[in-house]
mmCIF file of C-alpha atoms in Angstrom:
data_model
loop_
_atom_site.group_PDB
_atom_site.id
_atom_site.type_symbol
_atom_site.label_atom_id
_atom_site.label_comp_id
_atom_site.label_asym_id
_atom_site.label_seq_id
_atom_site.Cartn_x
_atom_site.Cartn_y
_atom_site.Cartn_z
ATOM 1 C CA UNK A 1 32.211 12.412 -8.110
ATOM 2 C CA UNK A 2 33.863 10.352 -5.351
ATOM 3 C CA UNK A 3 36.139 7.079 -6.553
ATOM 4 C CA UNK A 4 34.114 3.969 -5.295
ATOM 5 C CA UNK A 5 36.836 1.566 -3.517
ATOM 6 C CA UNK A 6 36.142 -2.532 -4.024
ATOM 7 C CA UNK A 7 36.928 -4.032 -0.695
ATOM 8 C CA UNK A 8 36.324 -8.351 -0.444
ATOM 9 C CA UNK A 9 35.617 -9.475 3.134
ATOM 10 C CA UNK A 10 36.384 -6.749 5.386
ATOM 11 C CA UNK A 11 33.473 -7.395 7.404
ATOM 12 C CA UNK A 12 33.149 -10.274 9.986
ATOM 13 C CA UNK A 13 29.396 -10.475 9.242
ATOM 14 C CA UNK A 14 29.586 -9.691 5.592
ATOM 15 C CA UNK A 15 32.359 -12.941 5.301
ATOM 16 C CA UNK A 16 29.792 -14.705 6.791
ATOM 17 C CA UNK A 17 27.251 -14.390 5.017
ATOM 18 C CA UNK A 18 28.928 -14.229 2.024
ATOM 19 C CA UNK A 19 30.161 -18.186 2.575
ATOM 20 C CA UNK A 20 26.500 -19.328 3.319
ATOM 21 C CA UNK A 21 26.188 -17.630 -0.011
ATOM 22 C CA UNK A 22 28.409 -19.403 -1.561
ATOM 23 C CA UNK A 23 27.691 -22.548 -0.498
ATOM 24 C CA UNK A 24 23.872 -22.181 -1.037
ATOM 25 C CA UNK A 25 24.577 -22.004 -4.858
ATOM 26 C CA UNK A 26 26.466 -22.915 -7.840
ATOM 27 C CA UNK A 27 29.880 -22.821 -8.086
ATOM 28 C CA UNK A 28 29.491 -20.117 -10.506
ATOM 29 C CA UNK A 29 27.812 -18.198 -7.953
ATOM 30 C CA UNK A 30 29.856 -14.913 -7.277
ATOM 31 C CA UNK A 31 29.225 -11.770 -3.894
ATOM 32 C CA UNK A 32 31.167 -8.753 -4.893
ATOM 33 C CA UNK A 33 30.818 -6.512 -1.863
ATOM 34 C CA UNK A 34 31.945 -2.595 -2.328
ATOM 35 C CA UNK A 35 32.014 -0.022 0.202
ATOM 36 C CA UNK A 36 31.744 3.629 -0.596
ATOM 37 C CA UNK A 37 34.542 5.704 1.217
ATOM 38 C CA UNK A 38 33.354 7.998 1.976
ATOM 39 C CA UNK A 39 29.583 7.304 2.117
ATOM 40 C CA UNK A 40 27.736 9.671 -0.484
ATOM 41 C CA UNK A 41 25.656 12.163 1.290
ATOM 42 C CA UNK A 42 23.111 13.766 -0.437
ATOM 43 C CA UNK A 43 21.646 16.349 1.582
ATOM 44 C CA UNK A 44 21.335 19.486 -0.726
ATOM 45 C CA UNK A 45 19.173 20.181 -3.590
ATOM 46 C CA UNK A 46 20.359 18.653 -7.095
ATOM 47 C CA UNK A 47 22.960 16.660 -5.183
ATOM 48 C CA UNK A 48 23.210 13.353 -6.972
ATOM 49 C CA UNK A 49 24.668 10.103 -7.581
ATOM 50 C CA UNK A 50 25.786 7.450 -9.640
ATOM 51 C CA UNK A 51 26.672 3.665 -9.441
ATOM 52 C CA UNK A 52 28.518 1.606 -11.625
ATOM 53 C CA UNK A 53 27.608 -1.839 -9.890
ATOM 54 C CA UNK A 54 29.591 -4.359 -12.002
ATOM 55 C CA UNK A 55 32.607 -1.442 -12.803
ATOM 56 C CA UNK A 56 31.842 -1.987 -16.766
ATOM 57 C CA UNK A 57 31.654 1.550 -17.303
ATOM 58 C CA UNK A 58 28.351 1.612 -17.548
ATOM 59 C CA UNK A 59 26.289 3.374 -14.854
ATOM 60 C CA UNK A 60 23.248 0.933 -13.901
ATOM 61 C CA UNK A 61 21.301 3.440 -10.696
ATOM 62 C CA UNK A 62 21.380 6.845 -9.953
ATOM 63 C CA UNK A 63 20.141 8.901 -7.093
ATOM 64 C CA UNK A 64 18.980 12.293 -6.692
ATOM 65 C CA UNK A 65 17.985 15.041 -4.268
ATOM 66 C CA UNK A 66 15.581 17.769 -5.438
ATOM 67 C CA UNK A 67 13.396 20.321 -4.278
ATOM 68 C CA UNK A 68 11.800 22.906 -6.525
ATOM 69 C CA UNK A 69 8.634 25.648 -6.397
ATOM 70 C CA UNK A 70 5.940 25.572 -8.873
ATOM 71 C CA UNK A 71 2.983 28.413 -9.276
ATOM 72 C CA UNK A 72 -0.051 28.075 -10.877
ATOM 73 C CA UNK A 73 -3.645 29.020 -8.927
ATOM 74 C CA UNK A 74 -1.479 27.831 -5.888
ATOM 75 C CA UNK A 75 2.297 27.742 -4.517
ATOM 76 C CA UNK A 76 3.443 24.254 -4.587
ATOM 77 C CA UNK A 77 7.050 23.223 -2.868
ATOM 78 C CA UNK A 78 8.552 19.545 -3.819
ATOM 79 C CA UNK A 79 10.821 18.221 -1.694
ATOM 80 C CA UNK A 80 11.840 14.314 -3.312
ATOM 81 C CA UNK A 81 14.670 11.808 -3.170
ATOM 82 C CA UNK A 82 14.794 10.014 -6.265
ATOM 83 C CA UNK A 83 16.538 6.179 -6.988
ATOM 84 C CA UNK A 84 16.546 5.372 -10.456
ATOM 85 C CA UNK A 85 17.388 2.466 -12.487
ATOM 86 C CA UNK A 86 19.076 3.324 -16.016
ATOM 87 C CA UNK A 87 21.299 2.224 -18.543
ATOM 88 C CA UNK A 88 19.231 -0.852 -19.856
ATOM 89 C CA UNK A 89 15.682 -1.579 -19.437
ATOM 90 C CA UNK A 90 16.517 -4.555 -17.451
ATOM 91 C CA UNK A 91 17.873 -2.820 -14.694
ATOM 92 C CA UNK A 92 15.169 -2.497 -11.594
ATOM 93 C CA UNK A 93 14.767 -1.614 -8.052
ATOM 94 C CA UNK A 94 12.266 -3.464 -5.617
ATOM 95 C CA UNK A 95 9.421 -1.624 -5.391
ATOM 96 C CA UNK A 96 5.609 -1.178 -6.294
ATOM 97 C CA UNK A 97 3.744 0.772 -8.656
ATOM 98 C CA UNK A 98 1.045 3.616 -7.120
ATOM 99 C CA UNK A 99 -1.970 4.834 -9.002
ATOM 100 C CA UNK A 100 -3.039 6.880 -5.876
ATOM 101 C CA UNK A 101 -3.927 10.564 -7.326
ATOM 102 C CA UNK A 102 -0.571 10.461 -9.840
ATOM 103 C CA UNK A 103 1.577 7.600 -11.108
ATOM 104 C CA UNK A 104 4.081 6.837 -8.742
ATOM 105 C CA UNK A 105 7.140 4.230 -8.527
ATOM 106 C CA UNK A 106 7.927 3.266 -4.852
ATOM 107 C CA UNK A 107 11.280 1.564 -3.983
ATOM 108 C CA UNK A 108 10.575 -0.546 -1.024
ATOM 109 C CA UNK A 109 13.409 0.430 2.304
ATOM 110 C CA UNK A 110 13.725 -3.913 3.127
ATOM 111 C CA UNK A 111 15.121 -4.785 6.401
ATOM 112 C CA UNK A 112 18.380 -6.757 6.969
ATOM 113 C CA UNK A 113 17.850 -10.620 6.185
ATOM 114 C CA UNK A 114 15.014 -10.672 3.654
ATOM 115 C CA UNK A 115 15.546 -12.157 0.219
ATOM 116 C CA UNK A 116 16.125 -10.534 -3.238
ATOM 117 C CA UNK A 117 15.086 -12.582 -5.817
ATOM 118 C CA UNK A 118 12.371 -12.716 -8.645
ATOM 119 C CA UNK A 119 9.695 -13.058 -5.428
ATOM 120 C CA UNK A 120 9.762 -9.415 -5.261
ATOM 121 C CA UNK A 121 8.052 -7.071 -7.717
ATOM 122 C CA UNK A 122 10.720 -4.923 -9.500
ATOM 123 C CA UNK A 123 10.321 -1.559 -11.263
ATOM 124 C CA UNK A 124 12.545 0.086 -14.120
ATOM 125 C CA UNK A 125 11.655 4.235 -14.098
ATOM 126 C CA UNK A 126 14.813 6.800 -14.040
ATOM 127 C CA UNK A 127 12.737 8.610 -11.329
ATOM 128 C CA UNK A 128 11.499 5.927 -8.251
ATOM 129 C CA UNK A 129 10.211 8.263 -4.952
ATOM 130 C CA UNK A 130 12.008 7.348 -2.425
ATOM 131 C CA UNK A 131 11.095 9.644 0.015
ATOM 132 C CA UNK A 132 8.454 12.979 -0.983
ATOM 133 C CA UNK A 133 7.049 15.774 0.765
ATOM 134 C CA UNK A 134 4.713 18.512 -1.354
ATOM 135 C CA UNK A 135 3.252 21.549 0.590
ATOM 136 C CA UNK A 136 0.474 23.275 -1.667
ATOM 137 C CA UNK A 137 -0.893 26.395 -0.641
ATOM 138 C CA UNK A 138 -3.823 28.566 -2.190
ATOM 139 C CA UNK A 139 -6.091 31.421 -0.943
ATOM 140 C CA UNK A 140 -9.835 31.253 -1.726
ATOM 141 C CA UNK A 141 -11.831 34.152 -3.313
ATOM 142 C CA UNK A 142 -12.599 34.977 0.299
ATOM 143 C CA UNK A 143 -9.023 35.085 1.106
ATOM 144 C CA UNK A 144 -9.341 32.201 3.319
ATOM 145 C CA UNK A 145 -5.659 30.162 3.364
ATOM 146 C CA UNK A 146 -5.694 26.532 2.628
ATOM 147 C CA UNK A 147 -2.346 24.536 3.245
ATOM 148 C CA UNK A 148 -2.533 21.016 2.202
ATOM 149 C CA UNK A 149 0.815 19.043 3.160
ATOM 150 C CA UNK A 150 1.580 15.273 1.388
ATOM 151 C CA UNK A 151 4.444 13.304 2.287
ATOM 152 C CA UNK A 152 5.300 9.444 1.555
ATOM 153 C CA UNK A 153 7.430 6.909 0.139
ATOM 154 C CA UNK A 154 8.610 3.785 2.061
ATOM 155 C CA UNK A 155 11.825 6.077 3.037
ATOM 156 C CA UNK A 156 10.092 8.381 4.596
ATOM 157 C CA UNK A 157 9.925 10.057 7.305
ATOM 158 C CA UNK A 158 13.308 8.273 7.865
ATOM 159 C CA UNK A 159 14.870 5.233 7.618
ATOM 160 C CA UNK A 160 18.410 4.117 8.783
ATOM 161 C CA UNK A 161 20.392 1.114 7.420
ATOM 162 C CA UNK A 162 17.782 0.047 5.059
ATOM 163 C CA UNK A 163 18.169 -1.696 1.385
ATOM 164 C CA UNK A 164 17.319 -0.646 -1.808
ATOM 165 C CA UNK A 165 16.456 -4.490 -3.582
ATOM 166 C CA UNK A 166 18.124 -4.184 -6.856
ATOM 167 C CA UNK A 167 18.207 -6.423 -10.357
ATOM 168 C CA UNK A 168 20.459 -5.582 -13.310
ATOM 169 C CA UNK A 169 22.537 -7.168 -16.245
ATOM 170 C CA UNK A 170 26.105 -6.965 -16.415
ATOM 171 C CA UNK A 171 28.417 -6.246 -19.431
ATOM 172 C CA UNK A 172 28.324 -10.312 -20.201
ATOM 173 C CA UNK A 173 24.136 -10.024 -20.330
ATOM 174 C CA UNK A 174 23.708 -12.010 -16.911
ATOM 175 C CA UNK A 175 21.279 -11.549 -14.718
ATOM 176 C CA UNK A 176 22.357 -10.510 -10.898
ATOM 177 C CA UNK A 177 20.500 -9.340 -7.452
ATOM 178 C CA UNK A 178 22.026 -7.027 -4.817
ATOM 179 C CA UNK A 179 21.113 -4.586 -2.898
ATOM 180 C CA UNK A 180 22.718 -1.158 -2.367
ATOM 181 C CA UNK A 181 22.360 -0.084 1.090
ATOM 182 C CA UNK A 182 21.110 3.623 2.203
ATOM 183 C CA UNK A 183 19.811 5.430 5.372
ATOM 184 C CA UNK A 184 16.832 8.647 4.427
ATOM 185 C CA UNK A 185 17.346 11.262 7.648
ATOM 186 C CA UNK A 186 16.144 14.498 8.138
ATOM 187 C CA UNK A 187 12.577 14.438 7.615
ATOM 188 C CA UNK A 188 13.230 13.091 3.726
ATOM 189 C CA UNK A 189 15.856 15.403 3.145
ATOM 190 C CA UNK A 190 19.396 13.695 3.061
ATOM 191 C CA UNK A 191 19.973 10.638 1.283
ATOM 192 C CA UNK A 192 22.969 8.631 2.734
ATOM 193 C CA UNK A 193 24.250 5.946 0.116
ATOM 194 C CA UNK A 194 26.520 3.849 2.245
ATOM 195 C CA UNK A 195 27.874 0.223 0.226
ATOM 196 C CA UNK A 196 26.170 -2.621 -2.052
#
């Protein structure tokens, strides 16, 4: 597992913003910026990830990349990059919930300048879809070939420079929002975690 590295205002634009931050809110208000060097790339199955947001020791998300074959009356193939909030209940990711066909928790990619705060609707599950693609194929009694190809997630097909909204508790039992921000490529297939 690569060392994360805590760097404080290295970025014109992150200073910035982080002093309209500052003096938007209380004094008690605090922006702890850390950049992951290098980025984590996930592009190869069971590659995965964990962050430590607040450095406690604790690890609050994680991330995997999977992709796996299942057989029953058909051949199934599941390609998925997960984002998970775990650790404490408490801990969530922006996102919906999807009762399309099978339960599903979808981590919304947000664009640079929108808000994260209680506005959003927030989701605690270990396993969040980031990005999916299943291919199922079967063969009829006839022998006729069906191939049925579903794909989805706010990630996907790709998505560059996007944020994952996040809310969690720190060691002290105070409430925080951040953001931890990734770019999907590939089709779904590589997950680049880049700083929060």
């Amino acid at each position: 597992m690569k060392k994360l590295k805590s760097t404080k205002y290295d970025l014109p634009n992150y200073s910035a913003f982080a002093i309209t931050f500052l003096c938007m809110h209380s004094a008690e208000a605090k922006v702890v910026y850390t950049d992951i060097e290098p980025d984590y790339v996930l592009d190869s199955d069971w590659d995965h990830a964990m962050l430590d947001i607040d450095n406690n020791g604790s690890v609050e998300f994680s991330f995997w990349n999977i992709s796996y074959y299942t057989f029953s009356f058909a051949t199934t193939y599941i390609e998925k990059i997960w984002a998970g909030a775990i650790g404490d209940s408490r801990n969530e990711i922006a996102g919906v919930t999807s009762y399309h066909v099978s339960l599903k928790y979808l981590p919304y990619a947000l664009p640079i300048g929108l808000s994260i705060n209680s506005e959003l609707s927030f989701q605690n599950w270990a396993y969040q879809r980031m990005a999916w693609k299943i291919s199922f194929s079967t063969t009829s009694w006839e022998g006729e070939v069906f191939n049925i190809i579903s794909n989805g997630g706010y990630w996907y097909p790709e998505k560059t420079d996007h944020y994952l909204g996040i809310h969690f508790v720190d060691g002290d039992e105070k409430y925080h929002y951040g953001w931890i921000r990734c770019s999907v490529l590939d089709s779904g297939r590589t997950l680049i975690i880049k700083d929060y």
